[in-house]
Short mmCIF file of C-alpha atoms and ligand atoms in Angstrom, two decimals:
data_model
loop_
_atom_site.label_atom_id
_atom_site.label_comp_id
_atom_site.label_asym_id
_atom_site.label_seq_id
_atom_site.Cartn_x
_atom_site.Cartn_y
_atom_site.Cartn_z
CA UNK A 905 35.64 54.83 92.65
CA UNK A 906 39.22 55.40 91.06
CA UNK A 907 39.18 56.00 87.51
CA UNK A 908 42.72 55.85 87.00
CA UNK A 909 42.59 55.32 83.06
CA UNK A 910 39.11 56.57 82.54
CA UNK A 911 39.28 57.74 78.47
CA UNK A 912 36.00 60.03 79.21
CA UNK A 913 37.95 63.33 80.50
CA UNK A 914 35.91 66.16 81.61
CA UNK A 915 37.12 69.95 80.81
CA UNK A 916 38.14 69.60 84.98
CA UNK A 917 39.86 66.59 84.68
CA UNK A 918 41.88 68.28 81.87
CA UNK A 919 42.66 71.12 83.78
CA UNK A 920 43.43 69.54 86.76
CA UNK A 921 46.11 67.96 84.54
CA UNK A 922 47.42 70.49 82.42
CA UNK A 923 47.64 72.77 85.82
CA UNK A 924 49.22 70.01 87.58
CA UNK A 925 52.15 69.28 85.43
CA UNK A 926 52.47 72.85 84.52
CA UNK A 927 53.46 73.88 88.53
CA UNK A 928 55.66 69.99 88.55
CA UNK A 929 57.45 71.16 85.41
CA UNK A 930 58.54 74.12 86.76
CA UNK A 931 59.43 72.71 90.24
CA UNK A 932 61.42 70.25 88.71
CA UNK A 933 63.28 72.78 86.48
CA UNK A 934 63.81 74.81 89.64
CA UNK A 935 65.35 71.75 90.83
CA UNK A 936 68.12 71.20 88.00
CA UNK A 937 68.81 74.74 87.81
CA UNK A 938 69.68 75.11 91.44
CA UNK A 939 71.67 71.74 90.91
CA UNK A 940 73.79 73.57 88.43
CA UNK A 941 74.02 76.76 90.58
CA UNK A 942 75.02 74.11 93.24
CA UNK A 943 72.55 75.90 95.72
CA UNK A 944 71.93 72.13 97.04
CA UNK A 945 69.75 73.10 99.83
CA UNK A 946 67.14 75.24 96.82
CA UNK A 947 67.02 71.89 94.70
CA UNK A 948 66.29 69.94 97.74
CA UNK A 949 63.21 72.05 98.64
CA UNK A 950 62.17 72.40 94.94
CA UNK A 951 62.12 68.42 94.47
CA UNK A 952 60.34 68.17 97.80
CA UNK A 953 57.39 70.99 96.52
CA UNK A 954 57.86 69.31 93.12
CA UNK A 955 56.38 66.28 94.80
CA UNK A 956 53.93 67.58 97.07
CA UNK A 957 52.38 69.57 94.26
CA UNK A 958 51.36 66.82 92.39
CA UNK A 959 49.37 64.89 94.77
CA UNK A 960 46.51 66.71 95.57
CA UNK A 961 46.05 66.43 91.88
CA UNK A 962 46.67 63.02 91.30
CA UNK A 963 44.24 62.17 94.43
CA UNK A 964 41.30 64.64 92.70
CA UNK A 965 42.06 63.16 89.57
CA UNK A 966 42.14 59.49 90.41
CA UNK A 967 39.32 59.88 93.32
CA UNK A 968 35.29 59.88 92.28
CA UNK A 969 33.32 61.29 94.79
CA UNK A 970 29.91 63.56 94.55
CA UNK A 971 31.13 66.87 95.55
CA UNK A 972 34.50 66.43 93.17
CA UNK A 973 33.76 69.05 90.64
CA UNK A 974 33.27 71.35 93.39
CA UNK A 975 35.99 70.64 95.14
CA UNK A 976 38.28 70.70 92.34
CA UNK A 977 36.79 74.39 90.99
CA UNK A 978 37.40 75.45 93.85
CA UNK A 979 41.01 74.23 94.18
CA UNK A 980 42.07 75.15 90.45
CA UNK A 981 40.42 78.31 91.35
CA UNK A 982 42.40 79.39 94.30
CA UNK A 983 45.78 78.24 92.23
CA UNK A 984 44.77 80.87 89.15
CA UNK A 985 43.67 83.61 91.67
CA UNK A 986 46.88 83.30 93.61
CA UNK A 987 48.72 83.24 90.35
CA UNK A 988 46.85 86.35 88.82
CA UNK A 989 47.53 88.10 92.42
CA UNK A 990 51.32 87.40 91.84
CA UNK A 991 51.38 88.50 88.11
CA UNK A 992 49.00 91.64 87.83
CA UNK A 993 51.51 94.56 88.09
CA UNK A 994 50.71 96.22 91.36
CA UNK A 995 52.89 99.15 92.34
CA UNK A 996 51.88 101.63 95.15
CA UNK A 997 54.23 104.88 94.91
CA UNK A 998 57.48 104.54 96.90
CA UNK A 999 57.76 108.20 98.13
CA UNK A 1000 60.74 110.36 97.04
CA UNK A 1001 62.36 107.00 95.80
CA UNK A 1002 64.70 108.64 94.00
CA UNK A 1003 66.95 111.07 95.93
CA UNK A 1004 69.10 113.81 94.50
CA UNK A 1005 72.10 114.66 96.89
CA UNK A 1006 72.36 118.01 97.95
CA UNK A 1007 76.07 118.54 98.43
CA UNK A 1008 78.74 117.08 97.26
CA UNK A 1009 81.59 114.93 98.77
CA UNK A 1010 84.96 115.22 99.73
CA UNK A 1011 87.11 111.84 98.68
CA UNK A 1012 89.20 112.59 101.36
CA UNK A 1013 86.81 111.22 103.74
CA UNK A 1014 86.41 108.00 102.35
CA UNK A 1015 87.75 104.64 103.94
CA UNK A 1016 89.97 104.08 101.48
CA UNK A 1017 91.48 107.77 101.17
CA UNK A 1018 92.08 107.58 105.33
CA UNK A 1019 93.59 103.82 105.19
CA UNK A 1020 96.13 105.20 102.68
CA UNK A 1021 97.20 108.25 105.23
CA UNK A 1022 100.19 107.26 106.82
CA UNK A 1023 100.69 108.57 110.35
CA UNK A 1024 103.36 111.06 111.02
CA UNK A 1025 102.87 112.67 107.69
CA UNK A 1026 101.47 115.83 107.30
CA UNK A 1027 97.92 114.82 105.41
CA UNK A 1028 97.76 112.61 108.43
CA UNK A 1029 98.16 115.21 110.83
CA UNK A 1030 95.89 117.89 108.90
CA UNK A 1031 93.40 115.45 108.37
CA UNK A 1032 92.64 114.48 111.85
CA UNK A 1033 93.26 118.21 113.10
CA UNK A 1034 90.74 118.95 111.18
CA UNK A 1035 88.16 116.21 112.06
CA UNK A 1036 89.56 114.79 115.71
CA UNK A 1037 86.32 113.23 116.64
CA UNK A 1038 87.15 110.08 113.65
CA UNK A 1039 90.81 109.72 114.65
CA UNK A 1040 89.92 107.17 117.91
CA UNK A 1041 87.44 105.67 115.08
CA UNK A 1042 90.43 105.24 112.85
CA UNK A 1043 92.48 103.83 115.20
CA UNK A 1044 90.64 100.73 114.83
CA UNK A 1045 91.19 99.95 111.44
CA UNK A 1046 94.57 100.41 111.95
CA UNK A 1047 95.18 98.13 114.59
CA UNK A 1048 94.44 95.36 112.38
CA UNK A 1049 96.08 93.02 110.20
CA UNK A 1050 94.65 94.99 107.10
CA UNK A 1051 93.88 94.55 103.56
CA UNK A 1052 94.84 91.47 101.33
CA UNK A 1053 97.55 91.35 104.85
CA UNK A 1054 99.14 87.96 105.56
CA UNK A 1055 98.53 88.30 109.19
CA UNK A 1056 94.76 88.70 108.19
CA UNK A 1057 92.15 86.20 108.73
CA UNK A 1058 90.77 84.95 105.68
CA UNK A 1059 95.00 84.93 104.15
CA UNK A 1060 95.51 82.34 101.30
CA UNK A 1061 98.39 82.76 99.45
CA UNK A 1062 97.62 81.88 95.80
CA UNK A 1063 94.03 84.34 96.07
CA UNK A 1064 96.35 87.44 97.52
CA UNK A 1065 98.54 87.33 95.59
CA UNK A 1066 96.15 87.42 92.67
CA UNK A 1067 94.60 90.09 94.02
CA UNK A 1068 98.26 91.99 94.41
CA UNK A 1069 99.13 91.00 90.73
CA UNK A 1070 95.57 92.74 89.66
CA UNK A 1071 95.73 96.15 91.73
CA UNK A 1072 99.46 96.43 90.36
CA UNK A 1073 98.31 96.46 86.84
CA UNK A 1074 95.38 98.60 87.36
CA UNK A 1075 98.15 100.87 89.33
CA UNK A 1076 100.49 100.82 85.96
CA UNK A 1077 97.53 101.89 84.16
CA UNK A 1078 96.52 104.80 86.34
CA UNK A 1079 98.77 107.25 83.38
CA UNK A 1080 96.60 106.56 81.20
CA UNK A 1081 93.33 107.56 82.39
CA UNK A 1082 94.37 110.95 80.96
CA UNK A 1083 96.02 111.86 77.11
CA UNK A 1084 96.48 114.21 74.48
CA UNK A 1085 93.35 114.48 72.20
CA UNK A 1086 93.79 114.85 68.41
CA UNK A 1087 93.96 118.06 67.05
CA UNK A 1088 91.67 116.51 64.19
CA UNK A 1089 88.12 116.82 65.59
CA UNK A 1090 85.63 114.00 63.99
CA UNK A 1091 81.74 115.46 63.69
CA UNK A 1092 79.72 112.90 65.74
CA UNK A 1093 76.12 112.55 65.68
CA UNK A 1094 75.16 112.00 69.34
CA UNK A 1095 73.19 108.91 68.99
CA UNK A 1096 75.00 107.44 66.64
CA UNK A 1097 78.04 107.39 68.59
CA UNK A 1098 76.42 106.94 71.85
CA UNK A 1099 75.18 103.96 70.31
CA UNK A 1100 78.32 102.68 69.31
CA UNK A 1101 80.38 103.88 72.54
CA UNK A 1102 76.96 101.09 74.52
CA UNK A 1103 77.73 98.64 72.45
CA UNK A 1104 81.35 98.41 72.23
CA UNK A 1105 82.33 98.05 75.97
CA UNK A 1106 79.27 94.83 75.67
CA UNK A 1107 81.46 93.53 73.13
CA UNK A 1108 84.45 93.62 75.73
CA UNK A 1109 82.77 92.44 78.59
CA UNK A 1110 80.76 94.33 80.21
CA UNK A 1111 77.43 94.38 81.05
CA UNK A 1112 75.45 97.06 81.00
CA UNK A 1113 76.23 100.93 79.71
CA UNK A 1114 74.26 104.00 80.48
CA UNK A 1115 74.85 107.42 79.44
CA UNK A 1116 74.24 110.35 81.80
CA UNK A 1117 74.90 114.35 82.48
CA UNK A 1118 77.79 114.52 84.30
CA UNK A 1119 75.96 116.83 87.95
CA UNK A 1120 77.93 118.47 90.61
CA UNK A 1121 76.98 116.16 93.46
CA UNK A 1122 78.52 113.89 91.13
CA UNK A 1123 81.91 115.21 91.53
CA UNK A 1124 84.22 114.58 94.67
CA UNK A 1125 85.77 118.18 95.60
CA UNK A 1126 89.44 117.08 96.01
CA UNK A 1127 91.21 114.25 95.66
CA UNK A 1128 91.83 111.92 98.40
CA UNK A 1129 93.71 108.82 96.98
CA UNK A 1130 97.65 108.53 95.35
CA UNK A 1131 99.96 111.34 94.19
CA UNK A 1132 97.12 114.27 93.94
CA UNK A 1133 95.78 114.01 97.29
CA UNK A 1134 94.13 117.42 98.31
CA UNK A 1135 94.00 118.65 94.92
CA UNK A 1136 90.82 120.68 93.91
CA UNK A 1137 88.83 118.57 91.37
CA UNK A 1138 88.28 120.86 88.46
CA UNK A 1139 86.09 118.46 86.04
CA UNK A 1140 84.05 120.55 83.48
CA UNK A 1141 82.88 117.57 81.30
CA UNK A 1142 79.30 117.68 80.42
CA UNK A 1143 78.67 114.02 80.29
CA UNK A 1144 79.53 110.98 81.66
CA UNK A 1145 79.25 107.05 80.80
CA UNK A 1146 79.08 104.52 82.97
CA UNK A 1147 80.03 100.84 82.74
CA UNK A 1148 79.11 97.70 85.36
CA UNK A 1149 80.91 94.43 84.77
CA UNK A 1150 79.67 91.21 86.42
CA UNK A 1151 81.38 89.97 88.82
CA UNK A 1152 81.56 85.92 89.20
CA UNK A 1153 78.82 84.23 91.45
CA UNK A 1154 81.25 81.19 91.95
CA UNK A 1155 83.94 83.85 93.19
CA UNK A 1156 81.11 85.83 95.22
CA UNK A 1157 79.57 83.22 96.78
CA UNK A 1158 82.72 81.81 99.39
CA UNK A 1159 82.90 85.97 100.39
CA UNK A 1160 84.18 87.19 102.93
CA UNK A 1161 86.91 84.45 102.35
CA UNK A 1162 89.59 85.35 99.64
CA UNK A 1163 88.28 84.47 96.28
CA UNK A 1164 85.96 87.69 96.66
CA UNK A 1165 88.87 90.01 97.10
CA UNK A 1166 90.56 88.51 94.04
CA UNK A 1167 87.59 88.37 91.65
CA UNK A 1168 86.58 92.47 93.18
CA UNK A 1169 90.27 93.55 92.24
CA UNK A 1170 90.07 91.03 88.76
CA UNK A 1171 86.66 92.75 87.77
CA UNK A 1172 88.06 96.37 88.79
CA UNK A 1173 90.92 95.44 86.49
CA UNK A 1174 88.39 94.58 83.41
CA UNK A 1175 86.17 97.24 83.63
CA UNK A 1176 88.76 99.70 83.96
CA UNK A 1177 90.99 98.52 81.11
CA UNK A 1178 87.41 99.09 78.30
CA UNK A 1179 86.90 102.36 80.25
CA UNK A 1180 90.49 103.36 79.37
CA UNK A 1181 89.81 102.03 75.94
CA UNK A 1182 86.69 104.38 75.38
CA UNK A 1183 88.39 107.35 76.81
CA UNK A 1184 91.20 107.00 74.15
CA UNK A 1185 88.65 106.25 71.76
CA UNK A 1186 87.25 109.37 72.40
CA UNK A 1187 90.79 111.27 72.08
CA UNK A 1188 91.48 109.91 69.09
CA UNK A 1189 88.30 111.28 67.95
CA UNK A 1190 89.29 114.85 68.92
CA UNK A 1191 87.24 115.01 72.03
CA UNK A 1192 88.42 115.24 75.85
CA UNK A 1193 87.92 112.39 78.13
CA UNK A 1194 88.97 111.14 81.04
CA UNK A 1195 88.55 107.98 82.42
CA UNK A 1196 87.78 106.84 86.24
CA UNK A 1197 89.27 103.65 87.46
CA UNK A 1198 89.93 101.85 90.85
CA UNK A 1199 91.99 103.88 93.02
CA UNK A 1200 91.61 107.14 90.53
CA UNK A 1201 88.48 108.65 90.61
CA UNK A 1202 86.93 112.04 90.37
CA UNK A 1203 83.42 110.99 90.39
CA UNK A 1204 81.81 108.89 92.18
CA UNK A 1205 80.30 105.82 90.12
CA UNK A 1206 77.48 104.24 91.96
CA UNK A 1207 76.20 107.82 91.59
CA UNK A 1208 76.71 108.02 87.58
CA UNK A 1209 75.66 104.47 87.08
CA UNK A 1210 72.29 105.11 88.95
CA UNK A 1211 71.36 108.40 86.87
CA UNK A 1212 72.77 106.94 83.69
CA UNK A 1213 69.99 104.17 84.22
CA UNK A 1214 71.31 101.20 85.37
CA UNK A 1215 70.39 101.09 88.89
CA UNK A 1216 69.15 102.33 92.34
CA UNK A 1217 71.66 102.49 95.73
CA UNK A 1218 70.33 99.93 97.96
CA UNK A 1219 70.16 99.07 101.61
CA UNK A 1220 73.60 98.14 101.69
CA UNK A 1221 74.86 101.35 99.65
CA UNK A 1222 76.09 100.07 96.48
CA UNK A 1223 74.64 100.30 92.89
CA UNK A 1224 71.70 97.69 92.42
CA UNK A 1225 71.45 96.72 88.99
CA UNK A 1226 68.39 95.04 87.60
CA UNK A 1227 69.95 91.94 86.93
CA UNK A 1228 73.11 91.18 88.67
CA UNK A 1229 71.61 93.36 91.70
CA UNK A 1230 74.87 94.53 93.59
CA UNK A 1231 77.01 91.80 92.21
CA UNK A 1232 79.24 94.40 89.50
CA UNK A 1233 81.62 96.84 89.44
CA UNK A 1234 81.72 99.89 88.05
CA UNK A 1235 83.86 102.09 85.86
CA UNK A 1236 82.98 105.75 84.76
CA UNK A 1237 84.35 108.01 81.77
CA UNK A 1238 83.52 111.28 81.24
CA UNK A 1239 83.57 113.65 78.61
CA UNK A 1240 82.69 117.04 76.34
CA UNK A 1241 81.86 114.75 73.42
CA UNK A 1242 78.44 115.19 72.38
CA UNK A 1243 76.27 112.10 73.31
CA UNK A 1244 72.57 111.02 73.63
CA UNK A 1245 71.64 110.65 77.34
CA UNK A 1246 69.85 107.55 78.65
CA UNK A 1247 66.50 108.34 80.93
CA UNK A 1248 67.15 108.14 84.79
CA UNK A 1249 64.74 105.25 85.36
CA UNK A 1250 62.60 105.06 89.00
CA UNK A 1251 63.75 101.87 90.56
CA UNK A 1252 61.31 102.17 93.21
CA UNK A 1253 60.30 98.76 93.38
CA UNK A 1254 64.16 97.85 94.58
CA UNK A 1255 63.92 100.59 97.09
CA UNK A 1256 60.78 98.92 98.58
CA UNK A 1257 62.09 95.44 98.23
CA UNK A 1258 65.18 96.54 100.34
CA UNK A 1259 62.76 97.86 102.77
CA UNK A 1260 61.47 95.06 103.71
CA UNK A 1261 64.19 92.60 102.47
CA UNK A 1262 67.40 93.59 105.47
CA UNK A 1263 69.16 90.01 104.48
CA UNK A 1264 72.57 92.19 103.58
CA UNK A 1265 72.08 94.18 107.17
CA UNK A 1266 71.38 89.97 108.65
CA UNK A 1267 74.45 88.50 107.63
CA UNK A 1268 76.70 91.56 108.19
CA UNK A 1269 79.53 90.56 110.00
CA UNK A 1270 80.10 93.78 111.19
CA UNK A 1271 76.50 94.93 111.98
CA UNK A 1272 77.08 97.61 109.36
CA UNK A 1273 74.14 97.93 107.66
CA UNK A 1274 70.77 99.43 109.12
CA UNK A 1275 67.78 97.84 109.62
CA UNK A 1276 65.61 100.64 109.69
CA UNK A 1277 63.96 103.04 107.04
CA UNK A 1278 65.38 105.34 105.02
CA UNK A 1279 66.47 108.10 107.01
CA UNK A 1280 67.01 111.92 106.00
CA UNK A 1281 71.05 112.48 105.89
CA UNK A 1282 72.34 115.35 104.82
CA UNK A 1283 69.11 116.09 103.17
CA UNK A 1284 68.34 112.74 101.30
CA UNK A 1285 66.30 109.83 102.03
CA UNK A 1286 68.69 107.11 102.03
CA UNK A 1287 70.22 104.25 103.94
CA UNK A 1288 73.16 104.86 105.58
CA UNK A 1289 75.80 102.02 105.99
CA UNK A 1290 78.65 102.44 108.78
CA UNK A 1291 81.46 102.34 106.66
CA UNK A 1292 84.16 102.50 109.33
CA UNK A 1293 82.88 98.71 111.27
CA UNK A 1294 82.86 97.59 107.64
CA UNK A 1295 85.94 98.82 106.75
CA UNK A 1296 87.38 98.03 110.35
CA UNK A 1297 86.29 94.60 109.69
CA UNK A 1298 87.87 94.42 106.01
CA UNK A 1299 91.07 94.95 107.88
CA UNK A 1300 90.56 91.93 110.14
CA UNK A 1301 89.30 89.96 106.93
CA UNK A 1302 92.38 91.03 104.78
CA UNK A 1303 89.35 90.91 101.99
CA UNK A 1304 86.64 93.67 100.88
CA UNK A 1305 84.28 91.27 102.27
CA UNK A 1306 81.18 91.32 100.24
CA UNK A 1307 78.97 89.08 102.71
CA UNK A 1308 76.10 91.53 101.96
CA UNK A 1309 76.45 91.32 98.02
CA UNK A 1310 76.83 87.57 97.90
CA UNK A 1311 73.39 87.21 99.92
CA UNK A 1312 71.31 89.83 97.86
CA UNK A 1313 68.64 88.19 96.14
CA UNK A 1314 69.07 90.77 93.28
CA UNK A 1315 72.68 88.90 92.88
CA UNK A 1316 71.53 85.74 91.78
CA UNK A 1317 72.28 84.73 88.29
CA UNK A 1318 71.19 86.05 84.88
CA UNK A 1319 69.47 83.53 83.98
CA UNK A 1320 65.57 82.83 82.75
CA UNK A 1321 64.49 81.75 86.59
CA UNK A 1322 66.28 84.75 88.60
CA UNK A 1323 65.48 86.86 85.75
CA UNK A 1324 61.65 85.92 85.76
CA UNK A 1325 61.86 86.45 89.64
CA UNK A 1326 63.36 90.12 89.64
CA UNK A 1327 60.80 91.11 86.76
CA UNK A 1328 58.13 89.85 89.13
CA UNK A 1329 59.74 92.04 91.97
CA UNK A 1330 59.86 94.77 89.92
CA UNK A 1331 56.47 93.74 88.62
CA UNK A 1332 54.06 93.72 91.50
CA UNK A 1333 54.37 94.35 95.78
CA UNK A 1334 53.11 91.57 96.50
CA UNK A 1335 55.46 89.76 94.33
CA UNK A 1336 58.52 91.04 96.32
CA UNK A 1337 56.66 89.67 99.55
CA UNK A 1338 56.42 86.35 98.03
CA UNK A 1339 59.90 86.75 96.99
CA UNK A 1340 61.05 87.47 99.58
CA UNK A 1341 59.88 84.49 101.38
CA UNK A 1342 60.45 81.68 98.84
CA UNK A 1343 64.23 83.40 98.90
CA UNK A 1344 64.03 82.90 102.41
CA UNK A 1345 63.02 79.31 102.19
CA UNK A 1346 65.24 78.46 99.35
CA UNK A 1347 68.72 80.16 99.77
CA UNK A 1348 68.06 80.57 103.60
CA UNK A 1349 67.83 83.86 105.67
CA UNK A 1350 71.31 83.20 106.66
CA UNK A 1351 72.97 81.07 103.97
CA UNK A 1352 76.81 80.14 105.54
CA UNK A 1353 79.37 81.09 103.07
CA UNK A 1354 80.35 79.42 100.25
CA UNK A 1355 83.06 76.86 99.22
CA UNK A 1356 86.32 78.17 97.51
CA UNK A 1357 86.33 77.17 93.94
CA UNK A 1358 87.94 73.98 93.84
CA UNK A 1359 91.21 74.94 91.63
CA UNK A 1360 91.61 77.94 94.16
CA UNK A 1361 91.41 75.60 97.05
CA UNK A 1362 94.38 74.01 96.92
S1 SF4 B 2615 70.02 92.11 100.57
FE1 SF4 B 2615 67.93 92.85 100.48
S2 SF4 B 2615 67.94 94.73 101.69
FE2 SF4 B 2615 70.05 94.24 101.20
S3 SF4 B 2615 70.48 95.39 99.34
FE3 SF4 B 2615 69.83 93.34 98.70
S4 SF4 B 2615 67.61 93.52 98.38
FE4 SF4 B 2615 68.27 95.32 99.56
S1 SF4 B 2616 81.04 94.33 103.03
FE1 SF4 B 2616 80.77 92.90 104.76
S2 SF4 B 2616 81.19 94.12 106.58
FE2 SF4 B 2616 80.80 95.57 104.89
S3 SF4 B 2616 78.62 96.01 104.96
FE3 SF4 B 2616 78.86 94.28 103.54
S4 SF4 B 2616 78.60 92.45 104.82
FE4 SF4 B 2616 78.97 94.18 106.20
#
């Protein structure tokens, strides 16, 4: 017998109801926010589980039939367990999740230090006397088109040549990552000013700021980039502070076509500018600093950024923050001036999401990144990514790529739903398996690249 308007409610029917419009609610708000993230293909399947939720409560409401309350205790039950299984913070120990490196790095050997070595120039030749065995793997890269290069496949005119007009302003600014200090030295109280130096650089954009002791492995040994290449890096700051910036999904999403490249060297370009901003600050207050921008570091910043707090190094090798995941850049300043460090915090949950995640190492054009455990390299657990086929294929691209960042699930945006999601992840392991599949289901295990903006494409 239907009792479609039946006035007599029983504490069932009322949960049957509340429960059932609760889960349509929300599947209908994952709907319209996926409609404004224009991630058409997540609001289709939301609207479609928004509907099929519903039913098998309107047909247990609506229906009479002996063994109902059963049958419906039985249902709401399985809902609530499955819920409290999802919610109920659950983390087994990821061992040694977080890894200290054991030696420290040369910035002569990274992709961008060996791109800028000309051949027939003496760095060129030393370099590759010294290490032969990468000079054939080299020789790749340069046979291509190369970066933010005409010739290169992903070329439009208008995003290049943003991205040109942004690296030569952060190149004009490279002077000034250095100064005098004042000979008038202001007494600071170190979490006072710490406080002010985290709060300032959110009032100029950024996102998050962490403050950290500056360590040896987080110092490169000699230069490898622009006028002081082969000097000996002689840092002796005891601290360092580290700055992400978000970069733009609508930019991130099109990578590896242009808009990526343009909103990477745009975001480089803001993040530097309030780290050159603090380190003056810090000058003017009679205290040494130094800041480290694109193109002109000493340290390297994934590195700061994770011990300062504000992240873990993922599959793919860049900083994961909590709630952009990969999606930032990063700036680094450091210093002599007394501050209050933040606590490293143990990530682990990100680390065992990546493990089982491998959607950046799916979509990797150039097969890059592993999909296997963290190995032991150089006396770390840690994923290694081949940065020469990534680099190689930059040079084909003429962009940085960023295929792996734009698919991360960490990189969705900061907003209530993604941000409820990556607590949950962080929350519970078998969150992250659930996840991992709904991200699967919603965004795709492959999701194609995105459109360009429409006022780029033009
Ligand atoms: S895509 Fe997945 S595996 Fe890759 S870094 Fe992001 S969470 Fe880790
Ligand atoms: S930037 Fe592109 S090529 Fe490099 S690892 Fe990421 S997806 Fe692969």
């Amino acid at each position: 017998m239907i009792q479609l308007l039946s006035l007599q409610l029983s504490f069932i029917d009322i949960l049957l109801i509340i429960t059932g419009a609760g889960l349509f609610s929300i599947m209908i708000y994952v709907t319209i926010i996926s409609i404004i993230e224009k991630e058409y293909h997540a609001a289709r399947i939301s609207f479609l589980f928004s509907v099929l939720i519903i039913v098998p409560f309107i047909l247990l409401y609506i229906y009479d039939f002996p063994s109902k309350p059963v049958v419906s205790i039985v249902f709401l039950g399985a809902i609530y367990f499955g819920l409290l299984l999802l919610l109920i913070p659950f983390n087994p120990k990821v061992k040694r999740a977080h890894q200290i490196p054991k030696q420290k790095y040369d910035e002569r050997d990274i992709m961008f230090s060996r791109n800028e070595l000309k051949p027939g120039t003496n760095f060129f030749e030393s370099y590759y006397s010294d290490k032969p065995e990468i000079k054939s793997i080299d020789d790749k890269f340069r046979e291509k088109p190369g970066l933010l290069s005409p010739d290169s496949y992903f070329y439009h005119p208008y995003s290049f040549a943003s991205s040109h007009a942004n690296l030569e302003i952060i190149d004009a600014l490279k002077t000034l990552v250095n100064g005098p200090v004042s000979e008038r030295k202001i007494k600071t109280n170190a979490k006072k000013i710490g406080d002010y130096i985290k709060t300032w650089p959110k009032k100029l954009g950024a996102h998050t700021v962490g403050i950290t002791e500056l360590k040896d492995y987080h110092i490169y040994t000699h230069k490898g980039r622009g006028d002081l290449y082969e000097k000996k890096i002689n840092n002796k700051h005891p601290y360092a502070i580290a700055i992400t910036i978000e970069m733009d999904n609508e930019m991130v999403q099109p990578a590896p076509k242009a808009p990526v490249v343009m909103e990477s060297t745009q975001q480089y370009l803001r993040v530097g500018t309030i780290a050159l901003q603090l380190a003056s600050f810090i000058r003017n207050l009679g205290y040494s600093a130094r800041a480290h921008i694109d193109g002109n570091y000493e340290v390297i910043c994934p590195l700061v950024a994770r011990d300062a707090g504000l992240g873990e190094i993922g599959r793919m090798g860049l900083l994961m923050t909590p709630k952009l995941g990969p999606r930032v850049r990063i700036a680094v300043i450091t210093t002599d001036m007394p501050l209050e460090l933040d606590k490293t915090r143990n990530f682990s949950s990100m680390i065992d999401f990546c493990g089982i995640c491998k959607k950046c190492a799916d979509v990797c054009p150039s097969k890059s990144i592993s999909f296997e455990k963290r190995e032991g390299i150089e006396g770390i657990l840690r994923w290694r990514i081949n940065a020469e086929s990534c680099f190689t294929y930059w040079c084909s691209a003429g962009t940085d790529c960023g295929r792996c960042m734009a698919v991360c699930p960490y990189s969705h945006p900061n907003n209530f739903m993604h941000n409820f999601i990556r607590w949950g992840i962080g929350n519970s392991y078998i969150f992250r398996r659930f996840a991992l599949f709904m991200d699967d289901l919603f965004y795709r295990r492959k999701p194609k690249s995105g459109k360009l903006p429409s006022w780029i494409d033009i």
